[in-house]
Amino acid sequence: MMAAKTSIDEFKNLLNSSNRILALCGAGLSAASGLPTFRGAGGLWRNYDPTSLATPKAFQRDPVLVWFFYAWRRHLALKAKPNRGHYALAELAKKKDNFLCLTQNVDGLSPRAGHPESKLRLLHGSLLDNKCFNECGYIDRNNLSDPVCPALAPAAEDYPSHQTLPLLDPNVPVPSVKTEDIPHCPNCKTGLLRPGVVWFTESLDGEMLSEVNDWVDQERIDIMLVVGTAASVYPAAGYTFKARDKGAIVVVVNPDADSSRGLTPRDFFFQGDASEILPQLFEGVIGKMDEYGNIL
Ligand code: OAD
C-alpha cells in the first residue's frame, strides 16, 4: 500500500483552505505533560491493568481501590500543565469557526489551555467531576480538591522522582481505608460518589453524542485530525471512519508507526510528539508559538 503524505508544507496549504475540521484526541496529547497513557509503556498501576479498574463492577467490588487509582490520576492531572499541543489545538479552535475537537482525555488539560468550550467535547467525562454512583443525578463539577478527601491523601503525596510513591509499589499494601471515609453523595445520602468519567460497559452521554453526530452529518468534512490515540475504544474511534465518509483527509499525529495503518496516499502521517508537531502544523493559521505555548 502507498504511504500517506508527510510534508508539513503540503499540510499547511490544506489547512489554510479547509473549513470544517474534526479532531479526535487521546492520551498521547497529554504525554508531554507527563501523564501516562493507557496502553503504552509503564502500563500497569500496581499490579492492575488500568482498564480493569475502569468499570462499574470494579467499583462495586472494591470502591476504595478504584478511588485510590482515580485519586492518584486526579493528583497527576492537577499537578500537570497543558503542553504546546493543547495550546495549539485551543488556538486553532479560536481561528477556525468550524472546528470541533473530541477528546477522550479526562485530565482537564484542554479546558485549562483555554480551548473554547463550544468547540470541545469531553467524550469520556472529567476526572474533576464527582457524581453519584447510585445515579440520583448529583454531580459536583470541576472539584479541584487534592486529595479529593482526607482518607485518600496517600494518593496525593509528592515524592522525589527517584523514589516510588508507596501507593504505587505493588509490594506495599493499599492503605486501609473504610468505605465510610471515601466520598458519599450529599444529595441522596445513600450512594457513594464516583469519578465523573465514562467507564467500560457504560454509554457516553447521549445528548452529547447526538449533537456530535449532527455536526458530523451536516456537510462535508475537510480534515480529520487524529492526535495521540491508539483509536481502539469505540464509539470514539469510529469518528475517523465517519469523517472519511464525509470526504475528510485523515491526518494522524503519533510517534507509533503502527498508527498510520489504514491511511491512504491522500492522508497525512506525522510521526512524533504531538506537543512538537501540532504547533508546526498549525503555524500558518495560529502564528508562531513559544516553548510555553504563548503565541508570539
Ligand atoms: P492509549 O494509551 O490507548 O493510546 C495512546 C496513544 O498515544 C498511542 O497510540 C501512543 O503511540 C500515542 N502517544 C504516546 N506518546 C505520544 C506523544 N507524545 N504524542 C502523540 N501521541 C503519543 O490512549 P487512548 O487512545 O487515549 O477510556 O485510549 C482511549 C481510551 O481508552 C481512554 O480514553 C480510556 C482508555 O481506556 C476510558 O477510560 C473509557
Tab-separated table of C-alpha atoms and ligand atoms in Angstrom:
chain	number	residue	atom	x	y	z
A	1	MET	CA	0.000	0.000	0.000
A	2	MET	CA	1.250	3.513	-0.817
A	3	ALA	CA	2.256	5.576	2.189
A	4	ALA	CA	0.489	8.675	3.497
A	5	LYS	CA	1.977	12.126	2.903
A	6	THR	CA	4.441	13.558	5.423
A	7	SER	CA	5.049	17.089	4.111
A	8	ILE	CA	4.334	19.817	6.672
A	9	ASP	CA	4.139	22.463	3.928
A	10	GLU	CA	1.606	20.490	1.983
A	11	PHE	CA	-0.492	20.092	5.158
A	12	LYS	CA	-0.253	23.827	5.902
A	13	ASN	CA	-1.715	24.597	2.461
A	14	LEU	CA	-4.512	22.135	3.082
A	15	LEU	CA	-5.291	23.663	6.490
A	16	ASN	CA	-5.390	27.188	5.040
A	17	SER	CA	-8.003	26.215	2.512
A	18	SER	CA	-10.014	23.996	4.890
A	19	ASN	CA	-13.219	24.938	6.586
A	20	ARG	CA	-14.788	22.057	8.538
A	21	ILE	CA	-12.271	20.274	10.751
A	22	LEU	CA	-12.854	17.488	13.275
A	23	ALA	CA	-10.227	16.291	15.769
A	24	LEU	CA	-10.093	13.175	17.927
A	25	CYS	CA	-7.518	13.310	20.732
A	26	GLY	CA	-6.244	10.693	23.146
A	27	ALA	CA	-3.824	10.167	25.990
A	28	GLY	CA	-0.785	10.816	23.744
A	29	LEU	CA	-1.757	14.509	23.598
A	30	SER	CA	-1.072	14.749	27.332
A	31	ALA	CA	2.065	12.552	27.290
A	32	ALA	CA	4.344	15.594	27.015
A	33	SER	CA	2.637	16.983	30.152
A	34	GLY	CA	3.926	13.918	32.000
A	35	LEU	CA	0.652	11.979	32.174
A	36	PRO	CA	0.859	8.238	31.480
A	37	THR	CA	-1.024	6.766	28.504
A	38	PHE	CA	-3.244	3.687	28.943
A	39	ARG	CA	-1.691	1.164	26.614
A	40	GLY	CA	1.850	2.487	26.400
A	41	ALA	CA	4.988	1.715	28.406
A	42	GLY	CA	4.568	1.619	32.179
A	43	GLY	CA	1.030	0.363	31.552
A	44	LEU	CA	0.353	-1.211	34.939
A	45	TRP	CA	-0.955	0.541	38.040
A	46	ARG	CA	0.354	-1.519	40.965
A	47	ASN	CA	-0.372	-4.997	39.500
A	48	TYR	CA	-3.530	-3.945	37.693
A	49	ASP	CA	-4.202	-3.217	34.068
A	50	PRO	CA	-5.666	0.313	34.440
A	51	THR	CA	-8.574	-0.545	32.154
A	52	SER	CA	-9.591	-3.337	34.578
A	53	LEU	CA	-10.180	-0.671	37.248
A	54	ALA	CA	-12.301	1.461	34.930
A	55	THR	CA	-15.576	-0.431	35.253
A	56	PRO	CA	-18.682	-0.166	37.461
A	57	LYS	CA	-18.064	-3.795	38.517
A	58	ALA	CA	-14.562	-2.951	39.770
A	59	PHE	CA	-16.025	-0.046	41.769
A	60	GLN	CA	-18.742	-2.256	43.246
A	61	ARG	CA	-16.166	-4.877	44.190
A	62	ASP	CA	-13.591	-2.519	45.706
A	63	PRO	CA	-14.535	1.178	45.720
A	64	VAL	CA	-11.542	2.088	47.903
A	65	LEU	CA	-9.054	0.577	45.431
A	66	VAL	CA	-10.739	2.264	42.445
A	67	TRP	CA	-10.863	5.586	44.290
A	68	PHE	CA	-7.143	5.330	45.077
A	69	PHE	CA	-6.447	4.806	41.365
A	70	TYR	CA	-8.541	7.850	40.428
A	71	ALA	CA	-7.308	9.989	43.309
A	72	TRP	CA	-3.759	9.361	42.054
A	73	ARG	CA	-4.726	10.251	38.461
A	74	ARG	CA	-6.530	13.408	39.657
A	75	HIS	CA	-3.429	14.431	41.577
A	76	LEU	CA	-1.208	13.955	38.493
A	77	ALA	CA	-3.675	15.830	36.284
A	78	LEU	CA	-3.997	18.743	38.709
A	79	LYS	CA	-0.208	18.988	39.022
A	80	ALA	CA	0.373	18.745	35.243
A	81	LYS	CA	0.346	21.728	32.912
A	82	PRO	CA	-1.164	21.887	29.436
A	83	ASN	CA	1.524	21.493	26.759
A	84	ARG	CA	2.039	23.171	23.381
A	85	GLY	CA	-0.181	20.550	21.739
A	86	HIS	CA	-3.173	21.559	23.905
A	87	TYR	CA	-2.449	25.255	23.282
A	88	ALA	CA	-2.087	24.731	19.524
A	89	LEU	CA	-5.488	22.998	19.333
A	90	ALA	CA	-7.069	25.708	21.512
A	91	GLU	CA	-5.691	28.438	19.216
A	92	LEU	CA	-6.852	26.604	16.100
A	93	ALA	CA	-10.327	26.418	17.650
A	94	LYS	CA	-10.298	30.195	18.119
A	95	LYS	CA	-9.259	30.799	14.499
A	96	LYS	CA	-11.416	28.273	12.666
A	97	ASP	CA	-15.167	28.703	13.105
A	98	ASN	CA	-15.978	25.170	12.056
A	99	PHE	CA	-13.545	23.223	14.192
A	100	LEU	CA	-14.802	20.630	16.673
A	101	CYS	CA	-12.394	18.789	18.959
A	102	LEU	CA	-13.427	15.490	20.551
A	103	THR	CA	-11.149	14.425	23.355
A	104	GLN	CA	-11.097	11.091	25.116
A	105	ASN	CA	-8.918	12.652	27.808
A	106	VAL	CA	-10.385	13.235	31.253
A	107	ASP	CA	-7.433	15.237	32.617
A	108	GLY	CA	-8.853	18.750	32.146
A	109	LEU	CA	-5.774	19.973	30.260
A	110	SER	CA	-7.601	21.106	27.089
A	111	PRO	CA	-10.052	23.299	29.058
A	112	ARG	CA	-7.115	24.678	31.066
A	113	ALA	CA	-5.324	25.560	27.799
A	114	GLY	CA	-8.287	27.825	27.043
A	115	HIS	CA	-9.881	25.625	24.391
A	116	PRO	CA	-13.289	27.269	23.802
A	117	GLU	CA	-15.937	25.114	25.477
A	118	SER	CA	-18.268	25.306	22.482
A	119	LYS	CA	-15.603	23.634	20.335
A	120	LEU	CA	-14.584	20.885	22.726
A	121	ARG	CA	-16.410	17.713	23.735
A	122	LEU	CA	-15.170	15.636	26.659
A	123	LEU	CA	-16.270	12.274	25.286
A	124	HIS	CA	-15.174	10.337	28.372
A	125	GLY	CA	-16.106	12.921	31.000
A	126	SER	CA	-13.766	14.531	33.519
A	127	LEU	CA	-11.609	13.311	36.390
A	128	LEU	CA	-12.517	16.511	38.202
A	129	ASP	CA	-16.246	15.778	38.288
A	130	ASN	CA	-17.675	13.578	41.039
A	131	LYS	CA	-21.093	12.040	40.598
A	132	CYS	CA	-23.436	9.745	42.496
A	133	PHE	CA	-22.786	6.039	41.860
A	134	ASN	CA	-26.489	5.363	42.573
A	135	GLU	CA	-27.373	7.739	39.744
A	136	CYS	CA	-29.534	10.087	41.804
A	137	GLY	CA	-28.405	12.802	39.379
A	138	TYR	CA	-25.998	14.629	41.711
A	139	ILE	CA	-22.819	15.892	40.082
A	140	ASP	CA	-20.107	18.091	41.560
A	141	ARG	CA	-18.272	19.662	38.608
A	142	ASN	CA	-14.672	20.782	38.454
A	143	ASN	CA	-13.815	19.825	42.013
A	144	LEU	CA	-10.187	20.875	42.458
A	145	SER	CA	-9.613	19.490	45.987
A	146	ASP	CA	-6.457	17.452	46.162
A	147	PRO	CA	-6.645	14.998	47.815
A	148	VAL	CA	-10.288	14.595	46.918
A	149	CYS	CA	-10.948	13.676	50.588
A	150	PRO	CA	-8.596	13.301	53.602
A	151	ALA	CA	-8.681	9.473	53.558
A	152	LEU	CA	-7.257	9.424	50.015
A	153	ALA	CA	-4.273	11.640	50.899
A	154	PRO	CA	-1.737	8.812	50.240
A	155	ALA	CA	-2.604	9.164	46.523
A	156	ALA	CA	-1.758	12.847	46.502
A	157	GLU	CA	1.705	12.768	48.021
A	158	ASP	CA	4.630	14.193	46.108
A	159	TYR	CA	7.754	12.123	46.037
A	160	PRO	CA	11.195	12.933	44.649
A	161	SER	CA	11.408	11.476	41.125
A	162	HIS	CA	13.949	8.808	42.141
A	163	GLN	CA	11.588	7.400	44.784
A	164	THR	CA	8.371	5.484	44.257
A	165	LEU	CA	5.197	6.714	45.874
A	166	PRO	CA	4.366	3.898	48.355
A	167	LEU	CA	0.858	3.642	46.882
A	168	LEU	CA	2.359	2.710	43.510
A	169	ASP	CA	4.505	-0.107	44.936
A	170	PRO	CA	2.569	-3.372	44.471
A	171	ASN	CA	4.527	-4.862	47.392
A	172	VAL	CA	3.151	-2.259	49.792
A	173	PRO	CA	-0.478	-2.958	50.761
A	174	VAL	CA	-3.078	-0.390	49.692
A	175	PRO	CA	-3.665	1.841	52.751
A	176	SER	CA	-6.556	0.526	54.742
A	177	VAL	CA	-9.428	2.978	54.376
A	178	LYS	CA	-13.019	2.334	55.361
A	179	THR	CA	-15.741	2.728	52.748
A	180	GLU	CA	-17.387	5.292	55.101
A	181	ASP	CA	-14.366	7.530	54.633
A	182	ILE	CA	-14.488	7.814	50.836
A	183	PRO	CA	-16.753	10.455	49.269
A	184	HIS	CA	-20.509	9.980	49.699
A	185	CYS	CA	-23.341	11.610	47.795
A	186	PRO	CA	-24.545	14.675	49.744
A	187	ASN	CA	-27.807	14.641	47.792
A	188	CYS	CA	-29.366	11.168	48.128
A	189	LYS	CA	-27.097	10.260	51.072
A	190	THR	CA	-27.312	6.601	50.069
A	191	GLY	CA	-24.756	6.371	47.280
A	192	LEU	CA	-21.018	6.723	47.103
A	193	LEU	CA	-19.586	9.396	44.871
A	194	ARG	CA	-17.544	8.146	41.901
A	195	PRO	CA	-15.350	9.879	39.339
A	196	GLY	CA	-17.349	11.551	36.537
A	197	VAL	CA	-15.657	9.560	33.791
A	198	VAL	CA	-17.110	7.029	31.373
A	199	TRP	CA	-16.188	3.504	32.371
A	200	PHE	CA	-16.054	0.400	30.201
A	201	THR	CA	-19.554	-1.098	29.685
A	202	GLU	CA	-21.066	2.398	30.171
A	203	SER	CA	-22.548	4.580	27.442
A	204	LEU	CA	-21.303	8.001	26.523
A	205	ASP	CA	-23.627	10.916	27.243
A	206	GLY	CA	-26.477	10.513	24.762
A	207	GLU	CA	-27.183	14.221	24.295
A	208	MET	CA	-23.533	14.962	23.609
A	209	LEU	CA	-23.267	12.085	21.134
A	210	SER	CA	-26.313	13.119	19.138
A	211	GLU	CA	-25.025	16.693	18.989
A	212	VAL	CA	-21.630	15.458	17.727
A	213	ASN	CA	-23.294	13.140	15.219
A	214	ASP	CA	-25.419	16.030	13.927
A	215	TRP	CA	-22.272	18.115	13.448
A	216	VAL	CA	-20.568	15.271	11.584
A	217	ASP	CA	-23.579	14.550	9.367
A	218	GLN	CA	-24.266	18.193	8.489
A	219	GLU	CA	-21.967	18.538	5.479
A	220	ARG	CA	-18.587	17.672	4.029
A	221	ILE	CA	-15.648	17.478	6.462
A	222	ASP	CA	-12.297	18.693	5.111
A	223	ILE	CA	-9.835	17.371	7.697
A	224	MET	CA	-9.956	14.694	10.415
A	225	LEU	CA	-7.086	15.131	12.891
A	226	VAL	CA	-6.285	12.019	14.947
A	227	VAL	CA	-3.911	13.013	17.731
A	228	GLY	CA	-2.230	10.745	20.271
A	229	THR	CA	-4.770	7.964	20.331
A	230	ALA	CA	-4.483	4.240	19.750
A	231	ALA	CA	-8.029	4.606	18.341
A	232	SER	CA	-9.093	1.307	19.837
A	233	VAL	CA	-12.020	2.405	22.014
A	234	TYR	CA	-15.478	2.910	20.472
A	235	PRO	CA	-17.528	4.916	19.723
A	236	ALA	CA	-14.682	7.497	19.811
A	237	ALA	CA	-12.502	5.661	17.291
A	238	GLY	CA	-15.441	5.408	14.869
A	239	TYR	CA	-15.354	9.156	14.155
A	240	THR	CA	-12.343	8.709	11.880
A	241	PHE	CA	-14.402	6.430	9.621
A	242	LYS	CA	-17.439	8.714	9.754
A	243	ALA	CA	-15.308	11.724	8.816
A	244	ARG	CA	-13.719	9.807	5.953
A	245	ASP	CA	-17.210	9.012	4.682
A	246	LYS	CA	-17.866	12.752	4.710
A	247	GLY	CA	-14.844	13.327	2.485
A	248	ALA	CA	-12.200	14.090	5.127
A	249	ILE	CA	-8.481	13.750	4.619
A	250	VAL	CA	-7.208	11.929	7.718
A	251	VAL	CA	-4.167	13.363	9.499
A	252	VAL	CA	-2.542	11.195	12.184
A	253	VAL	CA	-0.066	12.594	14.718
A	254	ASN	CA	1.524	9.803	16.752
A	255	PRO	CA	5.066	8.513	17.444
A	256	ASP	CA	3.956	4.928	16.791
A	257	ALA	CA	4.395	3.912	13.136
A	258	ASP	CA	1.566	1.370	13.502
A	259	SER	CA	-0.923	4.195	13.931
A	260	SER	CA	-0.503	5.050	10.211
A	261	ARG	CA	-2.121	1.752	9.301
A	262	GLY	CA	-5.108	2.234	7.012
A	263	LEU	CA	-4.013	5.666	5.793
A	264	THR	CA	-4.136	6.277	2.042
A	265	PRO	CA	-1.890	8.447	-0.167
A	266	ARG	CA	-4.301	11.388	0.185
A	267	ASP	CA	-3.909	11.275	4.020
A	268	PHE	CA	-1.054	12.566	6.190
A	269	PHE	CA	1.062	10.906	8.866
A	270	PHE	CA	3.282	12.936	11.195
A	271	GLN	CA	5.318	10.621	13.355
A	272	GLY	CA	6.330	12.100	16.710
A	273	ASP	CA	5.280	14.022	19.803
A	274	ALA	CA	2.033	15.991	19.432
A	275	SER	CA	3.394	18.867	21.548
A	276	GLU	CA	6.153	19.418	18.988
A	277	ILE	CA	4.271	18.663	15.801
A	278	LEU	CA	0.907	20.438	16.263
A	279	PRO	CA	2.360	23.970	16.687
A	280	GLN	CA	4.327	23.459	13.451
A	281	LEU	CA	1.340	22.110	11.558
A	282	PHE	CA	-0.946	24.987	12.604
A	283	GLU	CA	1.624	27.795	12.417
A	284	GLY	CA	0.171	29.275	9.204
A	285	VAL	CA	-3.187	29.791	10.950
A	286	ILE	CA	-2.283	30.441	14.598
A	287	GLY	CA	1.177	32.039	14.234
A	288	LYS	CA	4.449	31.013	15.868
A	289	MET	CA	4.316	29.594	19.394
A	290	ASP	CA	6.999	29.838	22.077
A	291	GLU	CA	8.077	26.906	24.249
A	292	TYR	CA	5.406	27.687	26.864
A	293	GLY	CA	2.515	27.721	24.412
A	294	ASN	CA	2.221	31.519	24.005
A	295	ILE	CA	1.642	32.864	20.519
A	296	LEU	CA	4.498	35.225	19.625
B	1	OAD	P1	-3.846	4.807	24.598
B	1	OAD	O1	-2.938	4.703	25.769
B	1	OAD	O2	-4.588	3.608	24.153
B	1	OAD	O3	-3.021	5.346	23.356
B	1	OAD	C1	-2.147	6.424	23.463
B	1	OAD	C2	-1.607	6.732	22.081
B	1	OAD	O4	-0.797	7.885	22.198
B	1	OAD	C3	-0.722	5.620	21.481
B	1	OAD	O5	-1.111	5.402	20.133
B	1	OAD	C4	0.677	6.218	21.564
B	1	OAD	O6	1.503	5.780	20.484
B	1	OAD	C5	0.378	7.707	21.434
B	1	OAD	N1	1.387	8.601	22.019
B	1	OAD	C6	2.268	8.364	23.038
B	1	OAD	N2	3.027	9.451	23.274
B	1	OAD	C7	2.619	10.404	22.399
B	1	OAD	C8	3.012	11.750	22.140
B	1	OAD	N3	3.990	12.356	22.848
B	1	OAD	N4	2.379	12.438	21.151
B	1	OAD	C9	1.399	11.836	20.424
B	1	OAD	N5	0.986	10.573	20.630
B	1	OAD	C10	1.588	9.865	21.596
B	1	OAD	O7	-4.840	6.022	24.923
B	1	OAD	P2	-6.197	6.439	24.219
B	1	OAD	O8	-6.202	6.114	22.770
B	1	OAD	O9	-6.478	7.817	24.624
B	1	OAD	O10	-11.108	5.290	28.059
B	1	OAD	O11	-7.221	5.480	24.958
B	1	OAD	C11	-8.572	5.613	24.686
B	1	OAD	C12	-9.392	5.310	25.882
B	1	OAD	O12	-9.039	4.044	26.432
B	1	OAD	C13	-9.211	6.251	27.060
B	1	OAD	O13	-9.968	7.434	26.941
B	1	OAD	C14	-9.693	5.425	28.188
B	1	OAD	C15	-8.965	4.161	27.872
B	1	OAD	O14	-9.403	3.050	28.448
B	1	OAD	C16	-11.870	5.191	29.120
B	1	OAD	O15	-11.443	5.263	30.258
B	1	OAD	C17	-13.316	4.992	28.782
